[in-house]
Short mmCIF file of C-alpha atoms in Angstrom, two decimals:
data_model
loop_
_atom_site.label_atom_id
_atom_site.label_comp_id
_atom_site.label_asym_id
_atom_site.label_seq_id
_atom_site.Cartn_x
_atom_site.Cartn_y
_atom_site.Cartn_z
CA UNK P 1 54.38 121.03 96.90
CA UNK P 2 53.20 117.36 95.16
CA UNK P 3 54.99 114.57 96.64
CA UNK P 4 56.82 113.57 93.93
CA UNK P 5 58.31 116.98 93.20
CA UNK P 6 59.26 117.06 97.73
CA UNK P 7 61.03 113.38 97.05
CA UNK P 8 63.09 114.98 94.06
CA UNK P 9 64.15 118.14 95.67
CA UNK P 10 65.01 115.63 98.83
CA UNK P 11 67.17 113.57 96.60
CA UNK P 12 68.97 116.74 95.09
CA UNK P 13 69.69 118.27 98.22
CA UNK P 14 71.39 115.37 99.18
CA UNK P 15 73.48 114.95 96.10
CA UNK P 16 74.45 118.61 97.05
CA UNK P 17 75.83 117.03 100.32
CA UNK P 18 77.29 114.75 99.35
CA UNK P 19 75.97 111.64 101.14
CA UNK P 20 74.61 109.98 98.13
CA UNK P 21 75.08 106.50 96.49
CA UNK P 22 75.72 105.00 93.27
CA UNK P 23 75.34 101.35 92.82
CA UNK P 24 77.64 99.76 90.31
CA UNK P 25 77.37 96.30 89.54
CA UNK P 26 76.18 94.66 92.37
CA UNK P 27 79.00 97.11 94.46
CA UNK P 28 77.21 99.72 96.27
CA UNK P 29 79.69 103.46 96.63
CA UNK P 30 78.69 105.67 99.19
CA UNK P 31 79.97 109.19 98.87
CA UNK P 32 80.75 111.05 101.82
CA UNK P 33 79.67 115.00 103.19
CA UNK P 34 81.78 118.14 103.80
CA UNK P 35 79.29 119.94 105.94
CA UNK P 36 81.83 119.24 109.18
CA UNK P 37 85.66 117.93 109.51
CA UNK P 38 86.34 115.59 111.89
CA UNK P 39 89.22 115.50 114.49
CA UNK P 40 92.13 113.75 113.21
CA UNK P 41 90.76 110.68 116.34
CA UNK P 42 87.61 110.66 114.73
CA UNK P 43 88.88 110.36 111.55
CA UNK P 44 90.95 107.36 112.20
CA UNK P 45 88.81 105.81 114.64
CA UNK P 46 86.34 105.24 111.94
CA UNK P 47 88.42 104.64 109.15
CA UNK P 48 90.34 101.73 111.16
CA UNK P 49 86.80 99.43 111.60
CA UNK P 50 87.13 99.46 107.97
CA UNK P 51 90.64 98.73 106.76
CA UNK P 52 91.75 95.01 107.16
CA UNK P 53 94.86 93.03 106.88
CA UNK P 54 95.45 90.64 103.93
CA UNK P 55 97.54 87.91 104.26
CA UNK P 56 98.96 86.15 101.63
CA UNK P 57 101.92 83.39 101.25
CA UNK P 58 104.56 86.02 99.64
CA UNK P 59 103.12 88.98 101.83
CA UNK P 60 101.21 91.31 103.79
CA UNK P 61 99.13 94.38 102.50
CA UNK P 62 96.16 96.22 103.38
CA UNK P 63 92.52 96.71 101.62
CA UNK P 64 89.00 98.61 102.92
CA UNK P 65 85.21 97.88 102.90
CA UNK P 66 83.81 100.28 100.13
CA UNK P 67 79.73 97.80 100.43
CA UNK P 68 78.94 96.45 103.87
CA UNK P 69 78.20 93.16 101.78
CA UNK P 70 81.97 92.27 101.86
CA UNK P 71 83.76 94.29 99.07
CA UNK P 72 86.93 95.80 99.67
CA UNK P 73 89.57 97.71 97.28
CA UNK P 74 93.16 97.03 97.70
CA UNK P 75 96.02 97.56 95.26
CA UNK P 76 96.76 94.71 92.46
CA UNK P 77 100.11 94.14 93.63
CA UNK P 78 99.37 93.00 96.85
CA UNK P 79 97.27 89.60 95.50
CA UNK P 80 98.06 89.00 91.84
CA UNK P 81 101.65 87.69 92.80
CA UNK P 82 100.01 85.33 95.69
CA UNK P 83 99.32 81.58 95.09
CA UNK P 84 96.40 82.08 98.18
CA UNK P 85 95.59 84.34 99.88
CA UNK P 86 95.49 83.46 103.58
CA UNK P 87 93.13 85.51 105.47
CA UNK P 88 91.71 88.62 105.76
CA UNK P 89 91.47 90.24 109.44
CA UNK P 90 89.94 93.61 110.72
CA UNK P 91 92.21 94.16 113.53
CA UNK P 92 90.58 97.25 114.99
CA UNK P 93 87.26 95.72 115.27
CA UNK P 94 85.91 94.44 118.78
CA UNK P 95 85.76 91.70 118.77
CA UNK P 96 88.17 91.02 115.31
CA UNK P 97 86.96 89.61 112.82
CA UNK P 98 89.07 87.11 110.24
CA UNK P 99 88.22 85.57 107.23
CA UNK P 100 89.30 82.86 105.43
CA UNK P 101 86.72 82.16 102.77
CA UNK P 102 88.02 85.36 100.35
CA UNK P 103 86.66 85.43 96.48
CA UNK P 104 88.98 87.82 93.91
CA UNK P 105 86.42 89.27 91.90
CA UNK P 106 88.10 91.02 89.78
CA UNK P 107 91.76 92.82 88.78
CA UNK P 108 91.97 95.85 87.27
CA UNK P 109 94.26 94.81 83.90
CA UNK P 110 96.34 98.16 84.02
CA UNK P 111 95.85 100.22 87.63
CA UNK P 112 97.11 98.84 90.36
CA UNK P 113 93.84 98.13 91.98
CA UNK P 114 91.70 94.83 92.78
CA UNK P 115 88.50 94.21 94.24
CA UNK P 116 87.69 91.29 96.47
CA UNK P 117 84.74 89.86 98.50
CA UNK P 118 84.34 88.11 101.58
CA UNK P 119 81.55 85.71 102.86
CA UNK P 120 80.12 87.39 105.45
CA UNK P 121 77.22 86.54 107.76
CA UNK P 122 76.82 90.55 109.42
CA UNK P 123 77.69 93.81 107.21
CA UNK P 124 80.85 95.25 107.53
CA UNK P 125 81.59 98.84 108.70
CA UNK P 126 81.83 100.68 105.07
CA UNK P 127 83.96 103.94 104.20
CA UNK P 128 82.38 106.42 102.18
CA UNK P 129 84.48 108.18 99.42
CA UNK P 130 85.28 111.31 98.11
CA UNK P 131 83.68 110.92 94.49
CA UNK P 132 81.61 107.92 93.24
CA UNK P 133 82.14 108.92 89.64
CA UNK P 134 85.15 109.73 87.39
CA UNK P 135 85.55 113.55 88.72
CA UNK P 136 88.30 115.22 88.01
CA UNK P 137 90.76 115.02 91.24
CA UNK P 138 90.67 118.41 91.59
CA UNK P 139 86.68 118.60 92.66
CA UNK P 140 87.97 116.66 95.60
CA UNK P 141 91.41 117.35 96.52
CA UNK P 142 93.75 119.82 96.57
CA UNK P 143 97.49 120.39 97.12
CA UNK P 144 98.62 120.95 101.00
CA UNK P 145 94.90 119.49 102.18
CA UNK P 146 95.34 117.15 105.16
CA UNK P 147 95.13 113.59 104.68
CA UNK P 148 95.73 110.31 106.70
CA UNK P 149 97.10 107.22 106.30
CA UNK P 150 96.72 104.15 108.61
CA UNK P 151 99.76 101.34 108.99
CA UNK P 152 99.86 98.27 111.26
CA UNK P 153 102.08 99.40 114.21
CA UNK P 154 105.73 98.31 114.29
CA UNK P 155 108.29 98.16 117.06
CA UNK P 156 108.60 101.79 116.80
CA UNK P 157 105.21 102.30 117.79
CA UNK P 158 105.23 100.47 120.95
CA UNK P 159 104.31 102.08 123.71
CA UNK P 160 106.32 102.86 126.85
CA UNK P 161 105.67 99.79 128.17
CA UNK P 162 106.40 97.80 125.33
CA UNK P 163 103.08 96.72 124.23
CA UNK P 164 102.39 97.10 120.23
CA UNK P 165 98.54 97.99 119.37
CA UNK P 166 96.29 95.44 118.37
CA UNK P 167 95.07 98.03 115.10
CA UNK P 168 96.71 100.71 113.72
CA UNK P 169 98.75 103.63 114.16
CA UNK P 170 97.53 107.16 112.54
CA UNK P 171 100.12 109.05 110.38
CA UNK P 172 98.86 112.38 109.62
CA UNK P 173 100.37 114.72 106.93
CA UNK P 174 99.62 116.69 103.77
CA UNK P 175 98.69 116.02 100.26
CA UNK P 176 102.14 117.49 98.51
CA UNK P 177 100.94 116.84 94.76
CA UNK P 178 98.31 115.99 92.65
CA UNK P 179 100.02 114.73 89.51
CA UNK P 180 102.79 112.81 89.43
CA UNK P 181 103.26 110.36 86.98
CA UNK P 182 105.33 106.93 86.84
CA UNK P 183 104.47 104.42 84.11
CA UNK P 184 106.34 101.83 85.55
CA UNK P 185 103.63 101.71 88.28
CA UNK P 186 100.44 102.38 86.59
CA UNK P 187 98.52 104.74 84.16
CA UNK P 188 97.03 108.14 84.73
CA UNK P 189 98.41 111.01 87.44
CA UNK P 190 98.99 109.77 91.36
CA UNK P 191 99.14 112.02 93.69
CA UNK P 192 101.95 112.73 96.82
CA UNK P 193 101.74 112.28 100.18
CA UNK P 194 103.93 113.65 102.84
CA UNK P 195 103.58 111.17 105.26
CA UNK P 196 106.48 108.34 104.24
CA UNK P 197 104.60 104.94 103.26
CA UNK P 198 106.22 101.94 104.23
CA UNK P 199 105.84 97.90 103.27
CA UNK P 200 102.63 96.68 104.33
CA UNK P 201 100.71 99.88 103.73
CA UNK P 202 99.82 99.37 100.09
CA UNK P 203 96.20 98.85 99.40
CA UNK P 204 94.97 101.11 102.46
CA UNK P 205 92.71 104.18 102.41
CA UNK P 206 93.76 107.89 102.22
CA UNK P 207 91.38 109.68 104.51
CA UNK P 208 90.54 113.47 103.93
CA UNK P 209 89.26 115.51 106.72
CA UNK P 210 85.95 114.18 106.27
CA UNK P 211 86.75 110.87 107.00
CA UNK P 212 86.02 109.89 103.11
CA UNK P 213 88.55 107.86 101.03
CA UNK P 214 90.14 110.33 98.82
CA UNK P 215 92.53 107.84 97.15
CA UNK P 216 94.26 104.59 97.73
CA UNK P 217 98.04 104.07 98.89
CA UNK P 218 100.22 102.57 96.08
CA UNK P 219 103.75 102.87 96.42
CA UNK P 220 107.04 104.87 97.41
CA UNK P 221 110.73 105.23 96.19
CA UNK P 222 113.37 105.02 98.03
CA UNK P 223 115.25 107.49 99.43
CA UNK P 224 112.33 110.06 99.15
CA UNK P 225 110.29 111.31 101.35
CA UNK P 226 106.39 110.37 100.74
CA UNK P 227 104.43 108.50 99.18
CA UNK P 228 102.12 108.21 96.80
CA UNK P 229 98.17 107.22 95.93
CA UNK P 230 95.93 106.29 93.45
CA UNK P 231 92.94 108.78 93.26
CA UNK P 232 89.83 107.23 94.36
CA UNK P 233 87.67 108.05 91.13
CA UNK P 234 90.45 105.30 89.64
CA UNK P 235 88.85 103.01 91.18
CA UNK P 236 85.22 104.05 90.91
CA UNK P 237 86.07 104.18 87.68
CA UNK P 238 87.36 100.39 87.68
CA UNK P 239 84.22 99.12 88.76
CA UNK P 240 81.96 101.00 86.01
CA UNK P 241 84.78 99.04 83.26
CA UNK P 242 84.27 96.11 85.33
CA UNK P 243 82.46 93.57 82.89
CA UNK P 244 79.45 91.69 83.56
CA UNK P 245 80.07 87.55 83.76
CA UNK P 246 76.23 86.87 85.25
CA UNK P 247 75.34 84.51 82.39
CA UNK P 248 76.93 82.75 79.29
CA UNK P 249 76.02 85.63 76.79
CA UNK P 250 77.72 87.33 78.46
CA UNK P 251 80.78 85.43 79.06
CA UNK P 252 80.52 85.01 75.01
CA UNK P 253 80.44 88.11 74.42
CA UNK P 254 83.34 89.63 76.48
CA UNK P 255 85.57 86.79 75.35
CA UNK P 256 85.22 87.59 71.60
CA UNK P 257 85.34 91.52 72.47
CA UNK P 258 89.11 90.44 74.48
CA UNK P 259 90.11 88.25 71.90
CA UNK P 260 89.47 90.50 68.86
CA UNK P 261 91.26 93.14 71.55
CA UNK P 262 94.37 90.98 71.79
CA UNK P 263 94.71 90.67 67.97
CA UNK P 264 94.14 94.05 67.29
CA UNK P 265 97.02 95.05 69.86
CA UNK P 266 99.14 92.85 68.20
CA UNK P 267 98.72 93.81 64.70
CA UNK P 268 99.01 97.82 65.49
CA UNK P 269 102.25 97.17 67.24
CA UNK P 270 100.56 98.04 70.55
CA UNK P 271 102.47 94.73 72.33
CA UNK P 272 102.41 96.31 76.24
CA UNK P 273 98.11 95.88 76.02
CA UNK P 274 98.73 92.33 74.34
CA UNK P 275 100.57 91.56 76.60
CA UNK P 276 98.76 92.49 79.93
CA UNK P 277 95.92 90.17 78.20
CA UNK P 278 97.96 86.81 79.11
CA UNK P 279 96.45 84.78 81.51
CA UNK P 280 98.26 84.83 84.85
CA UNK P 281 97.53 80.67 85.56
CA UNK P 282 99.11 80.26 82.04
CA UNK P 283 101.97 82.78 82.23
CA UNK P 284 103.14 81.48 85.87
CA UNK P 285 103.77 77.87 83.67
CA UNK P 286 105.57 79.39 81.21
CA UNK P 287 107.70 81.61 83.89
CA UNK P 288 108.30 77.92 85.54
CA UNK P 289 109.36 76.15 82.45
CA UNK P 290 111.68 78.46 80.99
CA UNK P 291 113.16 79.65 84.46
CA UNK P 292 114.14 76.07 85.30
CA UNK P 293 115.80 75.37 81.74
CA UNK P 294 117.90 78.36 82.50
CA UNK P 295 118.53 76.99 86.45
CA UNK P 296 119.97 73.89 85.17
CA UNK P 297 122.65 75.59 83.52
CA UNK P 298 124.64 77.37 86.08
CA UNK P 299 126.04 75.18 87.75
CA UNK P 300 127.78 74.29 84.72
CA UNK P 301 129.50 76.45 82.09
CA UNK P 302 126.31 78.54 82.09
CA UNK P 303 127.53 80.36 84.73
CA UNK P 304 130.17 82.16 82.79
CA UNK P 305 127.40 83.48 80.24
CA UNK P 306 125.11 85.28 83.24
CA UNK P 307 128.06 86.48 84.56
CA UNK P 308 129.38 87.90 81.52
CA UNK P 309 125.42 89.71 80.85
CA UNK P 310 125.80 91.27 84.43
CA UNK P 311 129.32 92.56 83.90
CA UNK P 312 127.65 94.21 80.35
CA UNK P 313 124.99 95.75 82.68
CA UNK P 314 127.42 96.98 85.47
CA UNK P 315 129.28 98.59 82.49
CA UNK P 316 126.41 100.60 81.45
CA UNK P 317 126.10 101.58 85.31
CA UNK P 318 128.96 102.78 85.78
CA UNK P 319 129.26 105.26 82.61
CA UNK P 320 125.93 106.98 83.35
CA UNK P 321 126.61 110.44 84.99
CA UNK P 322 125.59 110.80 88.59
CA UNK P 323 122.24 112.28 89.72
CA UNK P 324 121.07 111.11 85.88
CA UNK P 325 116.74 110.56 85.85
CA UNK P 326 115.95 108.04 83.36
CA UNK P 327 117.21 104.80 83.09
CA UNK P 328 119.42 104.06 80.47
CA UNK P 329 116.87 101.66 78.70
CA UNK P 330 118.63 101.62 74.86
CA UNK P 331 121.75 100.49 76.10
CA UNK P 332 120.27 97.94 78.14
CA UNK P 333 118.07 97.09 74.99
CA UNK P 334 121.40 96.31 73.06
CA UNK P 335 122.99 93.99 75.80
CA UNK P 336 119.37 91.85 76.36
CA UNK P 337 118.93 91.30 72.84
CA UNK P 338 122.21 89.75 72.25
CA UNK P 339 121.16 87.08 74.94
CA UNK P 340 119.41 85.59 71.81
CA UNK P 341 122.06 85.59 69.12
CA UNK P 342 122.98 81.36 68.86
CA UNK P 343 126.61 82.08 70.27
CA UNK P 344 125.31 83.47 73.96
CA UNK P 345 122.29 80.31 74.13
CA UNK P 346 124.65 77.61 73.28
CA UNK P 347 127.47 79.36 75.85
CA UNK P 348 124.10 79.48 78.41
CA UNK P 349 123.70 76.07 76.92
CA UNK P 350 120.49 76.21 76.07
CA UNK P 351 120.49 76.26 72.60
CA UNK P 352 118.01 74.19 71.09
CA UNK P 353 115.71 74.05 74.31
CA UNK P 354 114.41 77.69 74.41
CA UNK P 355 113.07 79.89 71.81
CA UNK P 356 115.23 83.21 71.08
CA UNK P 357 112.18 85.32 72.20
CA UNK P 358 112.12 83.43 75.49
CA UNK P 359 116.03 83.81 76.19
CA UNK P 360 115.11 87.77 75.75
CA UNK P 361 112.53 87.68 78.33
CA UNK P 362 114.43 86.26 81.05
CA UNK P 363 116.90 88.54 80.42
CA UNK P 364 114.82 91.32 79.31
CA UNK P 365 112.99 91.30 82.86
CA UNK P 366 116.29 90.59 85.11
CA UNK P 367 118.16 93.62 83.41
CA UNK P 368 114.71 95.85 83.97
CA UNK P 369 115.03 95.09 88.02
CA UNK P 370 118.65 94.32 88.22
CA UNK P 371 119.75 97.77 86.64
CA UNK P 372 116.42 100.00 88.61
CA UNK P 373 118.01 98.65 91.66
CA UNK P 374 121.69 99.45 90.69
CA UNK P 375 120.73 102.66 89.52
CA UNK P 376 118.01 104.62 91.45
CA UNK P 377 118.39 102.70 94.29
CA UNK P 378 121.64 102.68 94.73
CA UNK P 379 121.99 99.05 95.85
CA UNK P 380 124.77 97.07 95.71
CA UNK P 381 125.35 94.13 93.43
CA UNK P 382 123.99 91.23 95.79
CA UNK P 383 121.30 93.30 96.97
CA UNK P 384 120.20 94.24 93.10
CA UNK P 385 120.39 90.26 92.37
CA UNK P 386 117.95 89.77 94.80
CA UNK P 387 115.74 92.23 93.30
CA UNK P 388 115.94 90.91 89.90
CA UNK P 389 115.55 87.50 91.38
CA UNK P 390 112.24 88.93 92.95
CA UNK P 391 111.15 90.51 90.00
CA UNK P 392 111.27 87.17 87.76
CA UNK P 393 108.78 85.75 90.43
CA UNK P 394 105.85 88.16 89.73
CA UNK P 395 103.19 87.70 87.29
CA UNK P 396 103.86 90.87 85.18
CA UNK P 397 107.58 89.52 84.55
CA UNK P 398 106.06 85.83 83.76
CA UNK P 399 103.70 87.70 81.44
CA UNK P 400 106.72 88.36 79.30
CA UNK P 401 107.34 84.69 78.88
CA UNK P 402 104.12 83.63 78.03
CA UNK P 403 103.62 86.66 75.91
CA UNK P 404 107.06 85.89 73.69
CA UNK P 405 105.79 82.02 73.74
CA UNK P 406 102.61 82.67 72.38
CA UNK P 407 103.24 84.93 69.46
CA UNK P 408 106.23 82.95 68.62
CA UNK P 409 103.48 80.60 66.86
CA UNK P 410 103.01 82.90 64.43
CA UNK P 411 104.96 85.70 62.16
CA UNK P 412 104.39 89.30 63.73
CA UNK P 413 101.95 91.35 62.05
CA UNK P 414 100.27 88.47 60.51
CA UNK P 415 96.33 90.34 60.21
CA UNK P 416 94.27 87.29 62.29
CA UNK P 417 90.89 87.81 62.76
CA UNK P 418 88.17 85.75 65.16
CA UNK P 419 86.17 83.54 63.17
CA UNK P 420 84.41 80.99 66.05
CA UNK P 421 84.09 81.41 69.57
CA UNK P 422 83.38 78.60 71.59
CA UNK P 423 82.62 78.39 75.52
CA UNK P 424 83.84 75.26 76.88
CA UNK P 425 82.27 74.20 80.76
CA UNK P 426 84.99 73.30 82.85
CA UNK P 427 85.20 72.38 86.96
CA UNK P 428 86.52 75.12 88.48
CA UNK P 429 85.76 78.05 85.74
CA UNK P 430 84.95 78.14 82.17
CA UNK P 431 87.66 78.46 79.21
CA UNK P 432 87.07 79.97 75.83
CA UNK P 433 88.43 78.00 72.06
CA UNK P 434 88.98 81.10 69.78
CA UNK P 435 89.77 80.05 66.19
CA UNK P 436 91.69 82.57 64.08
CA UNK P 437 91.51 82.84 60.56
CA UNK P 438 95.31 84.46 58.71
CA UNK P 439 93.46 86.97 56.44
CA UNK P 440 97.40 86.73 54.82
CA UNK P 441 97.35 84.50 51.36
CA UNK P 442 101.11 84.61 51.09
CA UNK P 443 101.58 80.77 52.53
CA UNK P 444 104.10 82.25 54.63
CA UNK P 445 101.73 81.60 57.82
CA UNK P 446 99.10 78.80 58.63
CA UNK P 447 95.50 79.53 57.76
CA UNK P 448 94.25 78.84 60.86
CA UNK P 449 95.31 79.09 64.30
CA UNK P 450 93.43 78.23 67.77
CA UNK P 451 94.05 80.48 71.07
CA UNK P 452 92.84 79.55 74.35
CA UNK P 453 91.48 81.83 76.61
CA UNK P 454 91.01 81.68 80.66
CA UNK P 455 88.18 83.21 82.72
CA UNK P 456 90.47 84.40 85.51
CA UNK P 457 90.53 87.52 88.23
CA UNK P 458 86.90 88.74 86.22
CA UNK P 459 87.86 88.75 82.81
CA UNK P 460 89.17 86.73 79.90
CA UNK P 461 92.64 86.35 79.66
CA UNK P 462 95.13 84.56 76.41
CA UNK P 463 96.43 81.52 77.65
CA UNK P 464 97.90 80.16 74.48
CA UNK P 465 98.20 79.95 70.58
CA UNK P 466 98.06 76.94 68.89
CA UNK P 467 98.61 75.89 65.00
CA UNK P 468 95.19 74.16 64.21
CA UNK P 469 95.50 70.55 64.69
CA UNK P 470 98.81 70.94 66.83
#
């Protein structure tokens, strides 16, 4: 046989195994062979070199090494609400390793997945996965297969003598089902887990049998048993969208491809991918501003006005049959939007320093949390405040603000469409000058408007909209 035709029929017998890999970017996937399970020691033994600990200054969460370079997958939610993040340690490694010098390269815009990289000076132990494409979960997985989770040990773990473990305790269990859906969390089918998933586990590995990554742990709800996981071809397929920043073309390019995005969003009604496209620096501001506005207040006669809004909500509550599914969102609806009528801001006394559309928000997102406590839950009052109190803190809830502040500058469904795209050079990244040109003649809108854009978490993101001149 010519040599050319042996090294082909090499490299298709390993596809066939499975042990081959697929560079994307500059991220290197290896997938993993069936020939042999492994033990469930083995299985955890391994996987545990490669799962570390993030640390952040609102939390703790975990990730894994998917390129021995320094990249690791871990869940959105455990970073994007994080001013810093402040370390990242492999606790099962001898000797551990910790690292401080952590680079967020990018964040997927609708899964709940991230990718980061660490400076590293010796490759990391890598896990292979299941898939290093976008295959169907079913080529992979299957209902009942047995899976395992790792989780930092807790006092329950200790051992006789109580000492904790320095790494991590194996929970074995069962994959219950492969398609359960929850918008609230994320796009696209997740799949169940028997095993229950508690905090601190989010952004670790799901190990088959194999010892490959089959998916990525995500979240739970409470008061049922399991959990549940992203499939891992999610996030191979995350870094195949990822977009490439190397060198100002590029940069130019993807900015006018986001920005003509955002505009088209808005002007087919599609306002959820608008607003996912505000920058997180920008929306955290706006989240500040109108949060403290509202703060002021209640000490005073604002108080009455928020207490009034939660009586409304605890209304709804309580005339919802038990053991109902779905949350009661158009009632809700109809008690958040008359936080903007002029007689409920000027009683909140604000009136005059917030927009309408900003009121909303901050009600908009309390009710959301306040209410999904209350209701599936089943927590009581104080305990729901806290969680609506938690939920105006992340960036997805400040997004709202921003989102209603921006396109407050300009009448909905006004048809704007990119006309210049300029890169600006800045010190710490790069920001983008879009101007807008109002393809509307009616003079009931301003010709042109200017919207900033940020180069944040690997991507372009709308920071603000500006009347030209102002």
């Amino acid at each position: 046989m010519p040599a050319a035709l042996r090294i082909l029929s090499l490299c298709a017998a390993l596809v066939a195994l499975g042990c081959a890999s697929r560079p994307i970017g500059d991220v290197t996937l290896e997938r993993g062979k069936t020939g042999r399970a492994q033990g469930d020691l083995a299985v955890a033994q391994k996987g545990a070199a490669s799962v570390a600990v993030i640390s952040t200054d609102v939390g703790r969460g975990l990730a894994f090494v998917v390129d021995p370079a320094g990249y690791l997958i871990t869940n959105r939610h455990v970073i994007e609400d994080a001013d810093h993040i402040e370390d990242v340690t492999f606790p099962a490694l001898r000797p551990q390793r910790s690292f401080a010098a952590v680079r967020i390269v990018y964040i997927d815009p609708s899964r709940d997945l991230a990718l980061i990289k660490l400076d590293v000076d010796a490759p990391l132990p890598a896990l292979s996965l299941a898939t290093v494409g976008s295959a169907p979960i079913e080529d992979y997985l299957h209902a009942k297969d047995r899976v395992l989770l790792l989780a930092r040990p807790s006092e329950d773990d200790a051992s006789a003598g109580g000492k904790k473990s320095d790494g991590f305790v194996a929970r074995t269990g069962n994959v219950r089902e492969l398609e359960v859906f929850n918008p609230a969390v994320g796009p696209g089918a997740f799949f169940g887990l028997s095993q229950a998933v508690r905090r601190g586990q989010s952004g670790g590995p799901v190990l088959d049998r194999y010892g490959r990554v089959v998916g990525v742990v995500s979240w739970t709800w409470k008061h049922r048993v399991g959990g549940y996981a992203i499939p891992i071809a999610e996030a191979a397929q995350m870094l195949s969208e990822r977009p490439a920043m190397d060198t100002a073309a590029e940069q130019s390019a993807r900015a006018t491809e986001r920005a003509r995005g955002f505009l088209k969003a808005l002007d087919g009604g599609d306002l959820e991918v608008a607003r996912r496209m505000m920058s997180p620096t920008y929306s955290r501001k706006i989240r500040q501003r109108t949060m403290t506005t509202i703060a002021e207040q209640l000490p005073g006669d604002g108080r009455a006005a928020v207490q009034q809004f939660v009586a409304a909500l605890e209304d709804i509550i309580d005339s919802e049959p038990a053991g109902a599914e779905e949350l009661p969102f158009s009632k809700v609806q109809d008690v958040v939007l008359r936080t903007g009528t002029r007689g409920f801001m000027e009683a909140l006394g604000v009136e005059g320093a917030l927009s309408k559309d900003q009121v909303i928000s901050f009600f908009f997102e309390f009710a959301q949390a306040y209410v999904g406590a209350r209701y599936f839950a089943e927590s009581d009052q104080d305990t729901a405040m806290t969680a609506a109190m938690m939920r105006l803190q992340t960036v997805d809830a400040a997004r709202t603000f921003a989102f209603a502040e921006a396109t407050g500058r300009f009448k909905r469904g006004a048809h704007l469409e990119v006309e210049r795209l300029e890169i600006v050079p800045g010190a710490y990244a790069p920001h983008a000058v879009v101007t807008l040109r109002n393809r509307d003649t009616d003079g009931r809108q301003p010709a042109t408007l200017v919207m900033q854009m940020r180069l944040e978490w690997g991507d372009w993101y709308v920071a603000e909209l500006q009347t030209a001149g102002g």
